[in-house]
Each structure stands twice: as structure tokens, then as C-alpha cells.
One Martini backbone bead per residue (centre of mass of N, CA, C, O) as a GRO file, in nm:
protein
   65
    1MET     BB    1   1.457  -0.477  -0.174
    2LYS     BB    2   1.300  -0.219  -0.205
    3ASN     BB    3   1.186   0.070  -0.094
    4LEU     BB    4   0.910   0.234  -0.022
    5LYS     BB    5   0.780   0.518  -0.201
    6ILE     BB    6   0.611   0.803  -0.075
    7LEU     BB    7   0.441   1.076  -0.166
    8ASN     BB    8   0.424   1.367   0.053
    9ALA     BB    9   0.261   1.669  -0.008
   10ASN     BB   10   0.188   1.671   0.297
   11THR     BB   11   0.351   1.757   0.585
   12ASN     BB   12   0.087   1.671   0.785
   13ALA     BB   13   0.108   1.393   0.680
   14ILE     BB   14   0.027   1.047   0.726
   15VAL     BB   15   0.179   0.755   0.581
   16LYS     BB   16   0.037   0.420   0.546
   17LEU     BB   17   0.146   0.064   0.472
   18THR     BB   18  -0.038  -0.224   0.438
   19ASN     BB   19  -0.122  -0.538   0.436
   20ASN     BB   20  -0.379  -0.770   0.441
   21ASN     BB   21  -0.282  -0.843   0.756
   22GLY     BB   22  -0.203  -0.528   0.875
   23ASN     BB   23   0.102  -0.509   0.822
   24GLU     BB   24   0.355  -0.332   0.788
   25LYS     BB   25   0.503  -0.171   0.492
   26LYS     BB   26   0.844  -0.116   0.387
   27GLU     BB   27   0.864  -0.340   0.151
   28GLY     BB   28   0.823  -0.398  -0.177
   29LYS     BB   29   0.539  -0.473  -0.328
   30LEU     BB   30   0.275  -0.381  -0.464
   31ALA     BB   31  -0.068  -0.510  -0.385
   32THR     BB   32  -0.351  -0.672  -0.380
   33GLY     BB   33  -0.477  -0.555  -0.057
   34ASP     BB   34  -0.351  -0.319   0.014
   35LYS     BB   35  -0.305  -0.036   0.238
   36VAL     BB   36  -0.382   0.304   0.248
   37SER     BB   37  -0.300   0.574   0.490
   38VAL     BB   38  -0.439   0.891   0.586
   39THR     BB   39  -0.314   1.148   0.814
   40VAL     BB   40  -0.504   1.442   0.921
   41GLY     BB   41  -0.485   1.486   1.213
   42SER     BB   42  -0.812   1.334   1.296
   43GLU     BB   43  -0.799   1.225   0.991
   44THR     BB   44  -0.880   0.917   0.817
   45LYS     BB   45  -0.788   0.754   0.520
   46GLU     BB   46  -0.869   0.448   0.329
   47TYR     BB   47  -0.699   0.258   0.086
   48GLU     BB   48  -0.727   0.012  -0.175
   49VAL     BB   49  -0.529  -0.186  -0.356
   50VAL     BB   50  -0.527  -0.222  -0.729
   51ILE     BB   51  -0.396  -0.465  -0.940
   52TYR     BB   52  -0.437  -0.519  -1.245
   53GLY     BB   53  -0.399  -0.882  -1.253
   54ASP     BB   54  -0.373  -0.927  -0.935
   55ALA     BB   55  -0.553  -1.171  -0.795
   56ASN     BB   56  -0.354  -1.296  -0.546
   57GLY     BB   57  -0.162  -1.065  -0.401
   58ASP     BB   58   0.166  -1.074  -0.486
   59GLY     BB   59   0.267  -0.840  -0.707
   60GLU     BB   60   0.205  -1.011  -0.956
   61ILE     BB   61   0.186  -1.103  -1.312
   62ASN     BB   62   0.053  -1.404  -1.407
   63ALA     BB   63  -0.044  -1.736  -1.447
   64ILE     BB   64  -0.178  -1.764  -1.158
   65ASP     BB   65  -0.404  -1.523  -1.212
   0.00000   0.00000   0.00000
């Protein structure tokens, strides 16, 4: 699998990607339920990833969804 690459436009920001279990994700596909957190200074914002069609959160859109 390829490493995930996140473009960080702010050099002072720390960007972290975790899966739906809270474990840091360094490779693989983005999936529904993954979380992206962005920290700048003392402020952290967290966003949940939603891939339309990926109902089961495995990162693929197929008949199982």
C-alpha cells in the first residue's frame, strides 16, 4: 500500500490521521470514520472523514456497502 500523503499548507501545523479505533494511520486508504486532526499552537480541530458510498468504513465502495 502507498503511504498516505497529506498536504500541509501551514508549516506550523501538525496533521494527524487516525482510524475509527483511534490508532494512527500511516498507510492505506482513507475510509469513512477516519479522523483528521490539525493542531496549530494550542488549538486542535478534528474532522471525521466521510467517503460517500463507503457505508462500512473499509475504504472501498462495493456491493457490501
